[in-house]
mmCIF file of C-alpha atoms in Angstrom:
data_model
loop_
_atom_site.group_PDB
_atom_site.id
_atom_site.type_symbol
_atom_site.label_atom_id
_atom_site.label_comp_id
_atom_site.label_asym_id
_atom_site.label_seq_id
_atom_site.Cartn_x
_atom_site.Cartn_y
_atom_site.Cartn_z
ATOM 1 C CA UNK A 1 0.000 0.000 0.000
ATOM 2 C CA UNK A 2 1.312 3.415 -0.979
ATOM 3 C CA UNK A 3 0.534 6.080 1.612
ATOM 4 C CA UNK A 4 1.231 9.792 1.241
ATOM 5 C CA UNK A 5 1.250 11.840 4.434
ATOM 6 C CA UNK A 6 1.036 15.624 4.199
ATOM 7 C CA UNK A 7 3.343 17.541 6.504
ATOM 8 C CA UNK A 8 3.508 21.273 7.107
ATOM 9 C CA UNK A 9 6.186 23.283 8.841
ATOM 10 C CA UNK A 10 4.697 25.995 11.070
ATOM 11 C CA UNK A 11 5.899 28.508 13.672
ATOM 12 C CA UNK A 12 6.015 26.885 17.091
ATOM 13 C CA UNK A 13 2.750 27.732 18.846
ATOM 14 C CA UNK A 14 4.607 27.698 22.166
ATOM 15 C CA UNK A 15 6.932 30.539 21.196
ATOM 16 C CA UNK A 16 6.377 34.142 20.151
ATOM 17 C CA UNK A 17 4.960 34.532 16.650
ATOM 18 C CA UNK A 18 5.153 37.739 14.648
ATOM 19 C CA UNK A 19 3.623 39.224 11.532
ATOM 20 C CA UNK A 20 5.699 40.942 8.879
ATOM 21 C CA UNK A 21 4.333 44.517 8.470
ATOM 22 C CA UNK A 22 5.776 44.680 4.937
ATOM 23 C CA UNK A 23 3.145 42.303 3.544
ATOM 24 C CA UNK A 24 0.959 41.267 6.518
ATOM 25 C CA UNK A 25 2.156 37.662 6.398
ATOM 26 C CA UNK A 26 3.622 35.508 9.152
ATOM 27 C CA UNK A 27 7.293 36.271 9.726
ATOM 28 C CA UNK A 28 8.504 32.693 9.408
ATOM 29 C CA UNK A 29 12.174 33.681 9.210
ATOM 30 C CA UNK A 30 12.006 35.043 12.774
ATOM 31 C CA UNK A 31 10.021 32.096 14.121
ATOM 32 C CA UNK A 32 11.038 28.808 15.694
ATOM 33 C CA UNK A 33 9.613 26.536 12.994
ATOM 34 C CA UNK A 34 8.498 22.976 13.760
ATOM 35 C CA UNK A 35 6.358 20.204 12.324
ATOM 36 C CA UNK A 36 2.667 21.055 12.668
ATOM 37 C CA UNK A 37 1.618 19.241 15.844
ATOM 38 C CA UNK A 38 -1.438 17.480 14.405
ATOM 39 C CA UNK A 39 0.657 16.305 11.440
ATOM 40 C CA UNK A 40 2.794 14.230 13.792
ATOM 41 C CA UNK A 41 -0.306 12.146 14.561
ATOM 42 C CA UNK A 42 -0.926 11.793 10.819
ATOM 43 C CA UNK A 43 2.668 10.608 10.328
ATOM 44 C CA UNK A 44 2.306 8.077 13.119
ATOM 45 C CA UNK A 45 -0.977 6.756 11.707
ATOM 46 C CA UNK A 46 0.564 6.403 8.240
ATOM 47 C CA UNK A 47 3.416 4.400 9.730
ATOM 48 C CA UNK A 48 1.043 2.146 11.644
ATOM 49 C CA UNK A 49 -1.061 1.451 8.534
ATOM 50 C CA UNK A 50 2.093 0.664 6.557
ATOM 51 C CA UNK A 51 3.345 -1.676 9.272
ATOM 52 C CA UNK A 52 0.018 -3.543 9.249
ATOM 53 C CA UNK A 53 -0.651 -3.580 5.515
ATOM 54 C CA UNK A 54 2.832 -3.344 4.002
ATOM 55 C CA UNK A 55 3.986 -0.790 1.431
ATOM 56 C CA UNK A 56 5.685 2.561 1.954
ATOM 57 C CA UNK A 57 5.052 6.038 3.314
ATOM 58 C CA UNK A 58 5.908 9.139 1.296
ATOM 59 C CA UNK A 59 6.078 12.535 2.989
ATOM 60 C CA UNK A 60 4.833 15.501 0.948
ATOM 61 C CA UNK A 61 5.415 19.088 2.004
ATOM 62 C CA UNK A 62 5.196 22.528 0.415
ATOM 63 C CA UNK A 63 7.466 25.222 1.766
ATOM 64 C CA UNK A 64 10.791 27.047 1.571
ATOM 65 C CA UNK A 65 14.187 25.381 1.800
ATOM 66 C CA UNK A 66 13.981 25.371 5.604
ATOM 67 C CA UNK A 67 11.013 22.998 5.463
ATOM 68 C CA UNK A 68 13.510 20.168 4.974
ATOM 69 C CA UNK A 69 13.761 20.126 8.775
ATOM 70 C CA UNK A 70 10.129 19.019 8.954
ATOM 71 C CA UNK A 71 10.779 16.406 6.278
ATOM 72 C CA UNK A 72 13.741 14.980 8.177
ATOM 73 C CA UNK A 73 11.648 14.750 11.342
ATOM 74 C CA UNK A 74 9.050 12.668 9.493
ATOM 75 C CA UNK A 75 11.735 10.487 7.900
ATOM 76 C CA UNK A 76 13.427 9.954 11.263
ATOM 77 C CA UNK A 77 10.087 8.754 12.658
ATOM 78 C CA UNK A 78 10.073 6.053 9.974
ATOM 79 C CA UNK A 79 8.687 7.413 6.689
ATOM 80 C CA UNK A 80 10.410 5.957 3.627
ATOM 81 C CA UNK A 81 10.911 8.941 1.306
ATOM 82 C CA UNK A 82 9.794 12.498 0.699
ATOM 83 C CA UNK A 83 8.781 15.040 -1.923
ATOM 84 C CA UNK A 84 9.435 18.722 -1.226
ATOM 85 C CA UNK A 85 7.756 21.351 -3.405
ATOM 86 C CA UNK A 86 9.784 24.535 -3.062
ATOM 87 C CA UNK A 87 9.432 27.618 -5.236
ATOM 88 C CA UNK A 88 9.837 31.320 -4.445
ATOM 89 C CA UNK A 89 6.564 32.051 -6.256
ATOM 90 C CA UNK A 90 4.597 30.143 -3.571
ATOM 91 C CA UNK A 91 5.333 32.669 -0.789
ATOM 92 C CA UNK A 92 2.161 34.239 0.545
ATOM 93 C CA UNK A 93 -0.187 31.690 -1.034
ATOM 94 C CA UNK A 94 -3.452 30.948 0.741
ATOM 95 C CA UNK A 95 -5.136 27.585 1.364
ATOM 96 C CA UNK A 96 -6.882 27.466 -2.014
ATOM 97 C CA UNK A 97 -3.608 28.034 -3.859
ATOM 98 C CA UNK A 98 -1.661 25.568 -1.714
ATOM 99 C CA UNK A 99 -4.312 22.930 -2.400
ATOM 100 C CA UNK A 100 -3.599 23.368 -6.125
ATOM 101 C CA UNK A 101 0.118 22.902 -5.498
ATOM 102 C CA UNK A 102 -0.436 19.797 -3.367
ATOM 103 C CA UNK A 103 -2.867 18.372 -5.906
ATOM 104 C CA UNK A 104 -0.331 18.899 -8.687
ATOM 105 C CA UNK A 105 2.322 17.050 -6.710
ATOM 106 C CA UNK A 106 -0.052 14.250 -5.704
ATOM 107 C CA UNK A 107 -1.043 13.642 -9.310
ATOM 108 C CA UNK A 108 2.567 12.644 -9.977
ATOM 109 C CA UNK A 109 2.629 10.130 -7.120
ATOM 110 C CA UNK A 110 1.149 6.666 -6.740
ATOM 111 C CA UNK A 111 -1.029 6.411 -3.677
ATOM 112 C CA UNK A 112 -3.794 4.348 -2.159
ATOM 113 C CA UNK A 113 -4.270 6.559 0.862
ATOM 114 C CA UNK A 114 -3.561 10.205 1.716
ATOM 115 C CA UNK A 115 -3.358 11.050 5.424
ATOM 116 C CA UNK A 116 -3.105 14.544 6.857
ATOM 117 C CA UNK A 117 -3.680 16.416 10.085
ATOM 118 C CA UNK A 118 -7.124 17.957 10.520
ATOM 119 C CA UNK A 119 -5.741 21.485 10.850
ATOM 120 C CA UNK A 120 -2.574 23.560 10.969
ATOM 121 C CA UNK A 121 -1.750 25.580 14.071
ATOM 122 C CA UNK A 122 -0.738 28.653 12.081
ATOM 123 C CA UNK A 123 -4.011 29.045 10.159
ATOM 124 C CA UNK A 124 -6.531 26.742 11.919
ATOM 125 C CA UNK A 125 -8.748 26.689 8.820
ATOM 126 C CA UNK A 126 -9.261 22.889 8.662
ATOM 127 C CA UNK A 127 -10.088 23.049 4.945
ATOM 128 C CA UNK A 128 -7.164 21.370 3.184
ATOM 129 C CA UNK A 129 -8.556 17.789 3.222
ATOM 130 C CA UNK A 130 -11.820 18.982 1.650
ATOM 131 C CA UNK A 131 -10.050 21.159 -0.926
ATOM 132 C CA UNK A 132 -7.846 18.250 -1.992
ATOM 133 C CA UNK A 133 -10.785 15.830 -2.114
ATOM 134 C CA UNK A 134 -12.556 18.213 -4.486
ATOM 135 C CA UNK A 135 -9.513 18.784 -6.700
ATOM 136 C CA UNK A 136 -8.586 15.094 -6.917
ATOM 137 C CA UNK A 137 -12.122 13.685 -7.033
ATOM 138 C CA UNK A 138 -11.545 11.519 -3.965
ATOM 139 C CA UNK A 139 -13.734 10.624 -0.988
ATOM 140 C CA UNK A 140 -12.819 12.393 2.236
ATOM 141 C CA UNK A 141 -12.954 10.783 5.676
ATOM 142 C CA UNK A 142 -12.470 13.636 8.121
ATOM 143 C CA UNK A 143 -11.828 13.934 11.832
ATOM 144 C CA UNK A 144 -10.655 10.361 12.394
ATOM 145 C CA UNK A 145 -9.956 9.098 15.886
ATOM 146 C CA UNK A 146 -9.457 5.558 14.560
ATOM 147 C CA UNK A 147 -8.546 4.203 11.117
ATOM 148 C CA UNK A 148 -8.593 0.711 9.655
ATOM 149 C CA UNK A 149 -8.071 -0.478 6.092
ATOM 150 C CA UNK A 150 -9.751 -3.703 4.983
ATOM 151 C CA UNK A 151 -10.248 -5.084 1.481
ATOM 152 C CA UNK A 152 -9.643 -1.830 -0.330
ATOM 153 C CA UNK A 153 -11.909 0.146 1.998
ATOM 154 C CA UNK A 154 -10.861 2.753 4.570
ATOM 155 C CA UNK A 155 -12.986 2.859 7.719
ATOM 156 C CA UNK A 156 -12.816 5.522 10.402
ATOM 157 C CA UNK A 157 -14.429 6.544 13.617
ATOM 158 C CA UNK A 158 -15.140 10.251 13.181
ATOM 159 C CA UNK A 159 -14.842 12.078 16.453
ATOM 160 C CA UNK A 160 -17.932 14.071 17.552
ATOM 161 C CA UNK A 161 -18.956 15.885 20.727
ATOM 162 C CA UNK A 162 -21.292 13.062 21.664
ATOM 163 C CA UNK A 163 -19.255 10.042 20.555
ATOM 164 C CA UNK A 164 -18.325 8.992 17.035
ATOM 165 C CA UNK A 165 -19.683 8.217 13.582
ATOM 166 C CA UNK A 166 -18.608 5.092 11.693
ATOM 167 C CA UNK A 167 -17.706 6.222 8.164
ATOM 168 C CA UNK A 168 -16.092 4.328 5.284
ATOM 169 C CA UNK A 169 -15.021 4.894 1.680
ATOM 170 C CA UNK A 170 -13.257 2.927 -1.058
ATOM 171 C CA UNK A 171 -9.588 3.584 -1.724
ATOM 172 C CA UNK A 172 -7.989 5.798 -2.827
ATOM 173 C CA UNK A 173 -9.233 8.225 -0.190
ATOM 174 C CA UNK A 174 -8.148 11.134 1.983
ATOM 175 C CA UNK A 175 -8.204 10.763 5.766
ATOM 176 C CA UNK A 176 -7.670 13.609 8.214
ATOM 177 C CA UNK A 177 -6.786 12.852 11.811
ATOM 178 C CA UNK A 178 -7.093 14.434 15.237
ATOM 179 C CA UNK A 179 -4.710 14.036 18.166
ATOM 180 C CA UNK A 180 -6.938 11.354 19.716
ATOM 181 C CA UNK A 181 -5.983 8.759 17.093
ATOM 182 C CA UNK A 182 -2.611 7.648 18.498
ATOM 183 C CA UNK A 183 0.534 8.721 20.326
ATOM 184 C CA UNK A 184 3.354 9.765 17.959
ATOM 185 C CA UNK A 185 6.652 7.983 18.431
ATOM 186 C CA UNK A 186 9.888 9.765 19.236
ATOM 187 C CA UNK A 187 12.605 9.399 16.597
ATOM 188 C CA UNK A 188 15.315 7.014 17.744
ATOM 189 C CA UNK A 189 19.008 7.693 17.181
ATOM 190 C CA UNK A 190 18.973 4.939 14.579
ATOM 191 C CA UNK A 191 15.996 6.572 12.876
ATOM 192 C CA UNK A 192 17.675 9.979 12.861
ATOM 193 C CA UNK A 193 20.807 8.551 11.246
ATOM 194 C CA UNK A 194 18.781 6.531 8.711
ATOM 195 C CA UNK A 195 16.786 9.620 7.725
ATOM 196 C CA UNK A 196 19.939 11.222 6.328
ATOM 197 C CA UNK A 197 20.124 8.532 3.649
ATOM 198 C CA UNK A 198 16.465 8.458 2.651
ATOM 199 C CA UNK A 199 15.564 10.038 -0.719
ATOM 200 C CA UNK A 200 14.085 13.532 -0.791
ATOM 201 C CA UNK A 201 12.947 14.769 -4.201
ATOM 202 C CA UNK A 202 12.685 18.540 -4.588
ATOM 203 C CA UNK A 203 10.276 19.900 -7.190
ATOM 204 C CA UNK A 204 9.371 23.353 -8.488
ATOM 205 C CA UNK A 205 5.978 24.565 -9.665
ATOM 206 C CA UNK A 206 7.044 23.919 -13.257
ATOM 207 C CA UNK A 207 7.896 20.320 -12.355
ATOM 208 C CA UNK A 208 4.346 19.643 -11.128
ATOM 209 C CA UNK A 209 2.581 21.619 -13.841
ATOM 210 C CA UNK A 210 1.314 24.516 -11.725
ATOM 211 C CA UNK A 211 1.354 28.022 -13.218
ATOM 212 C CA UNK A 212 3.385 30.372 -11.022
ATOM 213 C CA UNK A 213 1.018 33.230 -11.881
ATOM 214 C CA UNK A 214 -1.814 31.394 -10.126
ATOM 215 C CA UNK A 215 -0.129 31.355 -6.711
ATOM 216 C CA UNK A 216 1.595 33.786 -4.381
ATOM 217 C CA UNK A 217 0.462 36.699 -2.249
ATOM 218 C CA UNK A 218 -0.518 38.919 -5.188
ATOM 219 C CA UNK A 219 -2.912 36.268 -6.494
ATOM 220 C CA UNK A 220 -4.291 34.996 -3.185
ATOM 221 C CA UNK A 221 -8.052 34.744 -2.796
ATOM 222 C CA UNK A 222 -7.798 35.969 0.804
ATOM 223 C CA UNK A 223 -5.611 38.584 2.453
ATOM 224 C CA UNK A 224 -4.826 40.040 5.861
ATOM 225 C CA UNK A 225 -5.863 43.697 5.822
ATOM 226 C CA UNK A 226 -4.465 44.664 9.202
ATOM 227 C CA UNK A 227 -3.175 43.201 12.445
ATOM 228 C CA UNK A 228 -2.299 44.334 15.946
ATOM 229 C CA UNK A 229 -0.363 42.884 18.820
ATOM 230 C CA UNK A 230 -2.021 41.631 21.957
ATOM 231 C CA UNK A 231 -2.832 44.604 24.238
ATOM 232 C CA UNK A 232 -0.895 44.827 27.507
ATOM 233 C CA UNK A 233 -2.487 43.170 30.465
ATOM 234 C CA UNK A 234 -4.527 45.672 32.462
ATOM 235 C CA UNK A 235 -4.772 46.025 36.193
ATOM 236 C CA UNK A 236 -7.100 43.680 37.997
ATOM 237 C CA UNK A 237 -10.120 44.615 40.070
ATOM 238 C CA UNK A 238 -9.665 44.428 43.806
ATOM 239 C CA UNK A 239 -12.689 43.600 45.928
ATOM 240 C CA UNK A 240 -12.613 44.763 49.539
ATOM 241 C CA UNK A 241 -14.950 42.605 51.554
ATOM 242 C CA UNK A 242 -16.923 44.652 54.030
ATOM 243 C CA UNK A 243 -19.714 42.168 54.277
ATOM 244 C CA UNK A 244 -20.793 42.550 50.642
ATOM 245 C CA UNK A 245 -17.751 40.973 48.960
ATOM 246 C CA UNK A 246 -19.761 38.158 47.406
ATOM 247 C CA UNK A 247 -22.234 40.606 45.878
ATOM 248 C CA UNK A 248 -19.418 42.775 44.520
ATOM 249 C CA UNK A 249 -17.871 39.678 42.948
ATOM 250 C CA UNK A 250 -21.147 38.637 41.306
ATOM 251 C CA UNK A 251 -21.758 42.203 40.069
ATOM 252 C CA UNK A 252 -18.323 42.290 38.491
ATOM 253 C CA UNK A 253 -18.855 38.953 36.719
ATOM 254 C CA UNK A 254 -22.206 40.217 35.452
ATOM 255 C CA UNK A 255 -20.625 43.468 34.152
ATOM 256 C CA UNK A 256 -18.156 41.372 32.150
ATOM 257 C CA UNK A 257 -21.034 39.243 30.863
ATOM 258 C CA UNK A 258 -19.426 36.146 32.377
ATOM 259 C CA UNK A 259 -22.626 35.281 34.264
#
C-alpha cells in the first residue's frame, strides 16, 4: 500500500509569533519553525497502517528550503521517502492556492491513501482535506480518531462531541486525523541517522505543472488587511470585603457578561 502523508512546517505555537508589516504575512524567518503538531499524529498513523498492511510512506510538504527540517523529522520517525515542493513564487499563497500545489504534486505520485492532520496551528482553517478531495475527485474521511483499512476500503471513527460516527469509503481516499488517534513515536538515534540517507525529491511549480502566476500573495483569494499585537495586560479589580464581597464579585462577573 502506498501512503502519502502531508506535513507542514509551522511557527512553534509555544513561542512568540510575529507578523511581517511589509506584507501582513507571518514572519517565518524570525520564528522557531516545527512540524505542525497534528501532522505528527498523521505521520504516526501512516506508519502504523504501513506496518500492518505493508507498502511505503511518502512525505509531501510545500514550503521554503527550511522545510527540509520538517521532512527529516518525518523520515526519522520512519517514513520511507519524501517530496518537497519549493518555489519562491509560492510565498504568501493561501489555502486554495496551496491545495492546487499539493494536488499537482499528488497527481505525480502513486497512492492508495492520503493522510493529513485535521488542521494547521498557524491558520486553523481545517479546509485542506476537503479542498484536496474536491480537486482530486476523492472521498474524504475527516476527523478520524481511529482508522482501519480492509479489502480496499478505509474505515474511520469520526470524532464528535457526543461520541463517534462510523464512516467508510473505497480507496484511494483522503483521511484527516485528530490528536486522539494515536501517540506519535519519538525518533530514535537509529531513525535519525537513517533519515539522512532516505531520498528527498525537490520539485518546483514547473515540475508539477502549476502556473506560477496562479499562486503567491498577489494572487491569493484571501488577504490580511491589518493586524495588531495583543494589548498589555490591564490592572485587575480588587474587591474589599466589608460584608458585601460576594455581591461585589457577582456584580463584576455580570458586568463582564461572564454570568
